[in-house]
Each structure stands twice: as C-alpha cells, then as structure tokens.
Amino acid sequence: MAGVLLVTAAMVTAASFAQTVPVPKPAPKGRDGAPQGGPSITGATQTPPNPVIPDPRRNVPSSIFQTFDANQKAQAAKVSAYLSSLSTLVGNFVQVGPDGSKTQGDFYIQKPGKVRFEYDAPSPIDIVADGSSLVVRDRKLATQDVYPLSQTPLRFLLSDRIDLMKDTNVVNVSADDVFVSVTIEEKQALVGTSRLLLMFGAKDGQLKQWTVTDPQGYDTTIAVYNLDTSKKLDPGMFKIDFTNYGPSPG
C-alpha cells in the first residue's frame, strides 16, 4: 500500500515509513464491531492539545546504560512502572505528519498487544493489532498490509510489562517542568535507524505523546488526551479479518 503511515496514531501524508515501521492513515469509526461515538471519558473532557513537534535539527547522541545518571535511571524506572501498570487505555489523539498535516481520532489499547486506531473520515483505512500482527487495511480496495507487531514501535506501548532500560535501547532520558522524555533507538541492517520518543507529564506521569522518526528522518507525532484506564473493551474490535481482505497488490 503506497504511503503506509503511525501518521499510528497512529498512526495524512505522502512520506512513507519503512516496511517494518508502518504508520496508520486516518480511518472512519464504527466498523468491524468498534464502539460508536468514541471512548467513554472519566472526568472533564479536554480539548485537543497542540502536539509538541520535535526540532528537526535535533541530534540525539547514542548512549549506553552506564552513561545515565541516577536521576535519569529513576525517571526511566517511573515511566516503566507506569506503562507496566496499564491494562487498558482509551482516549482521543491528534496526529501531525511529516508534512505538518493534522488529523484526529480515537484509539483503544488492550494489553498485551492489542490496539485499534480510528481516524476521522473520509479515509478508508483501518489500523488493528491483535497481539501478534498489525494490519493497515483499505476497506475501499478490500486489501490490507500485514506486519509483525514485534517489528513496529507500538510494541513498546503494548507490552504487558516493560523495563525500558533493560528491554529497549534507550539513548536519551530528559526531564523539565512539563515533560519526562525517553528516546528509544532501533537499528535494522537492511532498513536503517528509527527512533521512538515517548513523552509523559512531569506532574501527573501520564502518557502525553510520542514521535516516530523513520530511517529517512521523517517525524510523525501523536498527542493523546481524554485518557480512560477503566473502560472494558470488546475483544472483537481487535480481530483481524484475514478472509475478506487480501494482500495489497505489488
């Protein structure tokens, strides 16, 4: 499928990620058993945030675990504990693609390994992960691209339990009054180097946004809000249809 974009979020634009780092295009709601009307939010409903776009000129130095100081290790441990504590996460998102285009929608996470992204119409694309595979589906063409979930950056958010310092290649940890940020780097021989920048609220510790940088250096940023960890989700919304959708041509 041309222009597969976690634009994720996730996951729109003409820039494409490598085959191992798919990024979703916008998809309409209410398909394949997904709940109508978006997620149920606990507390006051927030307005869409303005995603913080990383400086494209930034240079994240490669690091190894031993170079992090005690504060950085403590921040990474808090983030790991937060991610490991989640079993479900439902909310809204705002996504900014490499070309600055902005889309919105709802997302649903059921750990381990399950996620659904629903983008605002009119795109015919669905993004679903069932625990082992992730598909980028085009309902109009009745085709879908299938990727191993283990080869997408989403696996870090969808892991049942995770210790970032042990289970990933963390290259940077930083904190200010607003965000705690963790950068994970992945190197693949045939594809190149990609990065995942996770940002959490410095005060409430909640996930705020993530940025995927593909091997060509293009960024896709997804900011999340109206988060709800108490909603029970229908397992059917994460089912991948391998019968009615064939592989994309080419």
PDB file of N, CA and C in Angstrom, residues 44-103:
ATOM      1  N   ALA A  44     -13.688  15.482  33.363  1.00  0.00           N
ATOM      2  CA  ALA A  44     -13.974  16.529  32.394  1.00  0.00           C
ATOM      3  C   ALA A  44     -13.306  16.211  31.055  1.00  0.00           C
ATOM      4  N   THR A  45     -14.027  16.475  29.985  1.00  0.00           N
ATOM      5  CA  THR A  45     -13.479  16.247  28.651  1.00  0.00           C
ATOM      6  C   THR A  45     -12.540  17.385  28.282  1.00  0.00           C
ATOM      7  N   GLN A  46     -11.377  17.022  27.795  1.00  0.00           N
ATOM      8  CA  GLN A  46     -10.376  18.012  27.435  1.00  0.00           C
ATOM      9  C   GLN A  46     -10.520  18.404  25.974  1.00  0.00           C
ATOM     10  N   THR A  47     -10.015  19.569  25.666  1.00  0.00           N
ATOM     11  CA  THR A  47      -9.951  19.995  24.271  1.00  0.00           C
ATOM     12  C   THR A  47      -8.682  19.427  23.651  1.00  0.00           C
ATOM     13  N   PRO A  48      -8.652  19.256  22.327  1.00  0.00           N
ATOM     14  CA  PRO A  48      -7.463  18.683  21.685  1.00  0.00           C
ATOM     15  C   PRO A  48      -6.217  19.501  21.989  1.00  0.00           C
ATOM     16  N   PRO A  49      -5.130  18.839  22.373  1.00  0.00           N
ATOM     17  CA  PRO A  49      -3.887  19.567  22.655  1.00  0.00           C
ATOM     18  C   PRO A  49      -3.161  19.923  21.368  1.00  0.00           C
ATOM     19  N   ASN A  50      -2.220  20.823  21.481  1.00  0.00           N
ATOM     20  CA  ASN A  50      -1.318  21.107  20.374  1.00  0.00           C
ATOM     21  C   ASN A  50      -0.070  20.247  20.558  1.00  0.00           C
ATOM     22  N   PRO A  51       0.156  19.266  19.700  1.00  0.00           N
ATOM     23  CA  PRO A  51       1.335  18.415  19.861  1.00  0.00           C
ATOM     24  C   PRO A  51       2.621  19.229  19.861  1.00  0.00           C
ATOM     25  N   VAL A  52       3.565  18.791  20.668  1.00  0.00           N
ATOM     26  CA  VAL A  52       4.881  19.416  20.695  1.00  0.00           C
ATOM     27  C   VAL A  52       5.724  18.750  19.620  1.00  0.00           C
ATOM     28  N   ILE A  53       6.078  19.489  18.595  1.00  0.00           N
ATOM     29  CA  ILE A  53       6.813  18.935  17.470  1.00  0.00           C
ATOM     30  C   ILE A  53       8.317  19.027  17.753  1.00  0.00           C
ATOM     31  N   PRO A  54       9.015  17.887  17.733  1.00  0.00           N
ATOM     32  CA  PRO A  54      10.465  17.928  17.994  1.00  0.00           C
ATOM     33  C   PRO A  54      11.198  18.766  16.954  1.00  0.00           C
ATOM     34  N   ASP A  55      12.285  19.383  17.375  1.00  0.00           N
ATOM     35  CA  ASP A  55      13.119  20.162  16.471  1.00  0.00           C
ATOM     36  C   ASP A  55      13.750  19.218  15.443  1.00  0.00           C
ATOM     37  N   PRO A  56      13.485  19.418  14.160  1.00  0.00           N
ATOM     38  CA  PRO A  56      14.045  18.512  13.153  1.00  0.00           C
ATOM     39  C   PRO A  56      15.559  18.539  13.093  1.00  0.00           C
ATOM     40  N   ARG A  57      16.163  19.572  13.675  1.00  0.00           N
ATOM     41  CA  ARG A  57      17.627  19.672  13.665  1.00  0.00           C
ATOM     42  C   ARG A  57      18.269  19.016  14.875  1.00  0.00           C
ATOM     43  N   ARG A  58      17.415  18.437  15.741  1.00  0.00           N
ATOM     44  CA  ARG A  58      17.939  17.852  16.974  1.00  0.00           C
ATOM     45  C   ARG A  58      18.911  16.718  16.658  1.00  0.00           C
ATOM     46  N   ASN A  59      19.864  16.525  17.536  1.00  0.00           N
ATOM     47  CA  ASN A  59      20.834  15.443  17.387  1.00  0.00           C
ATOM     48  C   ASN A  59      20.866  14.674  18.696  1.00  0.00           C
ATOM     49  N   VAL A  60      20.237  13.506  18.693  1.00  0.00           N
ATOM     50  CA  VAL A  60      20.191  12.700  19.905  1.00  0.00           C
ATOM     51  C   VAL A  60      21.433  11.829  19.952  1.00  0.00           C
ATOM     52  N   PRO A  61      22.311  12.043  20.944  1.00  0.00           N
ATOM     53  CA  PRO A  61      23.541  11.249  20.988  1.00  0.00           C
ATOM     54  C   PRO A  61      23.248   9.809  21.368  1.00  0.00           C
ATOM     55  N   SER A  62      23.967   8.877  20.750  1.00  0.00           N
ATOM     56  CA  SER A  62      23.852   7.482  21.155  1.00  0.00           C
ATOM     57  C   SER A  62      24.475   7.325  22.541  1.00  0.00           C
ATOM     58  N   SER A  63      23.798   6.556  23.385  1.00  0.00           N
ATOM     59  CA  SER A  63      24.264   6.365  24.751  1.00  0.00           C
ATOM     60  C   SER A  63      24.164   4.900  25.101  1.00  0.00           C
ATOM     61  N   ILE A  64      24.797   4.529  26.167  1.00  0.00           N
ATOM     62  CA  ILE A  64      24.649   3.197  26.727  1.00  0.00           C
ATOM     63  C   ILE A  64      24.195   3.340  28.170  1.00  0.00           C
ATOM     64  N   PHE A  65      23.651   2.279  28.707  1.00  0.00           N
ATOM     65  CA  PHE A  65      23.014   2.344  30.028  1.00  0.00           C
ATOM     66  C   PHE A  65      23.918   2.957  31.085  1.00  0.00           C
ATOM     67  N   GLN A  66      25.201   2.587  31.089  1.00  0.00           N
ATOM     68  CA  GLN A  66      26.088   3.048  32.145  1.00  0.00           C
ATOM     69  C   GLN A  66      26.305   4.554  32.137  1.00  0.00           C
ATOM     70  N   THR A  67      25.977   5.239  31.035  1.00  0.00           N
ATOM     71  CA  THR A  67      26.232   6.676  30.985  1.00  0.00           C
ATOM     72  C   THR A  67      25.117   7.487  31.628  1.00  0.00           C
ATOM     73  N   PHE A  68      23.969   6.885  31.932  1.00  0.00           N
ATOM     74  CA  PHE A  68      22.866   7.622  32.524  1.00  0.00           C
ATOM     75  C   PHE A  68      23.105   7.824  34.017  1.00  0.00           C
ATOM     76  N   ASP A  69      22.777   9.032  34.496  1.00  0.00           N
ATOM     77  CA  ASP A  69      22.965   9.284  35.918  1.00  0.00           C
ATOM     78  C   ASP A  69      21.773   8.731  36.717  1.00  0.00           C
ATOM     79  N   ALA A  70      21.849   8.856  38.039  1.00  0.00           N
ATOM     80  CA  ALA A  70      20.830   8.258  38.911  1.00  0.00           C
ATOM     81  C   ALA A  70      19.447   8.843  38.659  1.00  0.00           C
ATOM     82  N   ASN A  71      19.383  10.161  38.385  1.00  0.00           N
ATOM     83  CA  ASN A  71      18.089  10.789  38.140  1.00  0.00           C
ATOM     84  C   ASN A  71      17.459  10.273  36.847  1.00  0.00           C
ATOM     85  N   GLN A  72      18.272  10.123  35.789  1.00  0.00           N
ATOM     86  CA  GLN A  72      17.749   9.605  34.533  1.00  0.00           C
ATOM     87  C   GLN A  72      17.249   8.174  34.692  1.00  0.00           C
ATOM     88  N   LYS A  73      17.994   7.365  35.433  1.00  0.00           N
ATOM     89  CA  LYS A  73      17.569   5.981  35.658  1.00  0.00           C
ATOM     90  C   LYS A  73      16.267   5.941  36.455  1.00  0.00           C
ATOM     91  N   ALA A  74      16.137   6.860  37.433  1.00  0.00           N
ATOM     92  CA  ALA A  74      14.917   6.909  38.241  1.00  0.00           C
ATOM     93  C   ALA A  74      13.725   7.332  37.391  1.00  0.00           C
ATOM     94  N   GLN A  75      13.930   8.308  36.509  1.00  0.00           N
ATOM     95  CA  GLN A  75      12.847   8.741  35.621  1.00  0.00           C
ATOM     96  C   GLN A  75      12.414   7.603  34.705  1.00  0.00           C
ATOM     97  N   ALA A  76      13.374   6.878  34.145  1.00  0.00           N
ATOM     98  CA  ALA A  76      13.054   5.752  33.268  1.00  0.00           C
ATOM     99  C   ALA A  76      12.320   4.661  34.040  1.00  0.00           C
ATOM    100  N   ALA A  77      12.685   4.446  35.290  1.00  0.00           N
ATOM    101  CA  ALA A  77      12.013   3.433  36.116  1.00  0.00           C
ATOM    102  C   ALA A  77      10.564   3.820  36.383  1.00  0.00           C
ATOM    103  N   LYS A  78      10.310   5.115  36.617  1.00  0.00           N
ATOM    104  CA  LYS A  78       8.933   5.583  36.842  1.00  0.00           C
ATOM    105  C   LYS A  78       8.090   5.405  35.590  1.00  0.00           C
ATOM    106  N   VAL A  79       8.667   5.715  34.433  1.00  0.00           N
ATOM    107  CA  VAL A  79       7.946   5.533  33.179  1.00  0.00           C
ATOM    108  C   VAL A  79       7.650   4.054  32.942  1.00  0.00           C
ATOM    109  N   SER A  80       8.635   3.199  33.212  1.00  0.00           N
ATOM    110  CA  SER A  80       8.437   1.757  33.047  1.00  0.00           C
ATOM    111  C   SER A  80       7.316   1.249  33.942  1.00  0.00           C
ATOM    112  N   ALA A  81       7.295   1.725  35.201  1.00  0.00           N
ATOM    113  CA  ALA A  81       6.259   1.292  36.140  1.00  0.00           C
ATOM    114  C   ALA A  81       4.881   1.752  35.675  1.00  0.00           C
ATOM    115  N   TYR A  82       4.798   2.972  35.152  1.00  0.00           N
ATOM    116  CA  TYR A  82       3.522   3.492  34.651  1.00  0.00           C
ATOM    117  C   TYR A  82       3.021   2.661  33.474  1.00  0.00           C
ATOM    118  N   LEU A  83       3.888   2.422  32.490  1.00  0.00           N
ATOM    119  CA  LEU A  83       3.479   1.648  31.322  1.00  0.00           C
ATOM    120  C   LEU A  83       3.075   0.229  31.713  1.00  0.00           C
ATOM    121  N   SER A  84       3.813  -0.353  32.653  1.00  0.00           N
ATOM    122  CA  SER A  84       3.508  -1.713  33.092  1.00  0.00           C
ATOM    123  C   SER A  84       2.206  -1.792  33.876  1.00  0.00           C
ATOM    124  N   SER A  85       1.791  -0.677  34.489  1.00  0.00           N
ATOM    125  CA  SER A  85       0.573  -0.669  35.307  1.00  0.00           C
ATOM    126  C   SER A  85      -0.695  -0.629  34.458  1.00  0.00           C
ATOM    127  N   LEU A  86      -0.572  -0.231  33.192  1.00  0.00           N
ATOM    128  CA  LEU A  86      -1.740  -0.100  32.334  1.00  0.00           C
ATOM    129  C   LEU A  86      -2.180  -1.454  31.800  1.00  0.00           C
ATOM    130  N   SER A  87      -3.488  -1.693  31.804  1.00  0.00           N
ATOM    131  CA  SER A  87      -4.031  -2.880  31.132  1.00  0.00           C
ATOM    132  C   SER A  87      -4.899  -2.469  29.951  1.00  0.00           C
ATOM    133  N   THR A  88      -5.662  -1.399  30.117  1.00  0.00           N
ATOM    134  CA  THR A  88      -6.416  -0.816  29.011  1.00  0.00           C
ATOM    135  C   THR A  88      -6.176   0.690  29.003  1.00  0.00           C
ATOM    136  N   LEU A  89      -6.263   1.275  27.829  1.00  0.00           N
ATOM    137  CA  LEU A  89      -6.128   2.725  27.699  1.00  0.00           C
ATOM    138  C   LEU A  89      -6.939   3.157  26.493  1.00  0.00           C
ATOM    139  N   VAL A  90      -7.862   4.068  26.741  1.00  0.00           N
ATOM    140  CA  VAL A  90      -8.752   4.574  25.702  1.00  0.00           C
ATOM    141  C   VAL A  90      -8.657   6.098  25.706  1.00  0.00           C
ATOM    142  N   GLY A  91      -8.731   6.703  24.541  1.00  0.00           N
ATOM    143  CA  GLY A  91      -8.687   8.156  24.506  1.00  0.00           C
ATOM    144  C   GLY A  91      -8.794   8.700  23.094  1.00  0.00           C
ATOM    145  N   ASN A  92      -8.524   9.990  22.982  1.00  0.00           N
ATOM    146  CA  ASN A  92      -8.506  10.686  21.702  1.00  0.00           C
ATOM    147  C   ASN A  92      -7.063  11.029  21.355  1.00  0.00           C
ATOM    148  N   PHE A  93      -6.824  11.315  20.088  1.00  0.00           N
ATOM    149  CA  PHE A  93      -5.476  11.704  19.699  1.00  0.00           C
ATOM    150  C   PHE A  93      -5.518  12.783  18.626  1.00  0.00           C
ATOM    151  N   VAL A  94      -4.422  13.528  18.563  1.00  0.00           N
ATOM    152  CA  VAL A  94      -4.152  14.470  17.473  1.00  0.00           C
ATOM    153  C   VAL A  94      -2.818  14.050  16.874  1.00  0.00           C
ATOM    154  N   GLN A  95      -2.792  13.893  15.576  1.00  0.00           N
ATOM    155  CA  GLN A  95      -1.586  13.420  14.899  1.00  0.00           C
ATOM    156  C   GLN A  95      -1.089  14.473  13.917  1.00  0.00           C
ATOM    157  N   VAL A  96       0.220  14.671  13.929  1.00  0.00           N
ATOM    158  CA  VAL A  96       0.849  15.592  12.979  1.00  0.00           C
ATOM    159  C   VAL A  96       1.847  14.806  12.145  1.00  0.00           C
ATOM    160  N   GLY A  97       1.640  14.801  10.838  1.00  0.00           N
ATOM    161  CA  GLY A  97       2.510  14.052   9.935  1.00  0.00           C
ATOM    162  C   GLY A  97       3.760  14.813   9.579  1.00  0.00           C
ATOM    163  N   PRO A  98       4.673  14.169   8.858  1.00  0.00           N
ATOM    164  CA  PRO A  98       5.936  14.811   8.478  1.00  0.00           C
ATOM    165  C   PRO A  98       5.756  16.101   7.697  1.00  0.00           C
ATOM    166  N   ASP A  99       4.631  16.228   6.970  1.00  0.00           N
ATOM    167  CA  ASP A  99       4.418  17.442   6.180  1.00  0.00           C
ATOM    168  C   ASP A  99       3.608  18.489   6.936  1.00  0.00           C
ATOM    169  N   GLY A 100       3.351  18.254   8.234  1.00  0.00           N
ATOM    170  CA  GLY A 100       2.595  19.203   9.039  1.00  0.00           C
ATOM    171  C   GLY A 100       1.094  18.985   9.014  1.00  0.00           C
ATOM    172  N   SER A 101       0.613  18.022   8.242  1.00  0.00           N
ATOM    173  CA  SER A 101      -0.827  17.756   8.191  1.00  0.00           C
ATOM    174  C   SER A 101      -1.299  17.212   9.532  1.00  0.00           C
ATOM    175  N   LYS A 102      -2.509  17.587   9.921  1.00  0.00           N
ATOM    176  CA  LYS A 102      -3.038  17.222  11.238  1.00  0.00           C
ATOM    177  C   LYS A 102      -4.329  16.436  11.084  1.00  0.00           C
ATOM    178  N   THR A 103      -4.433  15.335  11.820  1.00  0.00           N
ATOM    179  CA  THR A 103      -5.648  14.531  11.858  1.00  0.00           C
ATOM    180  C   THR A 103      -5.979  14.204  13.306  1.00  0.00           C
TER     181      THR A 103
END
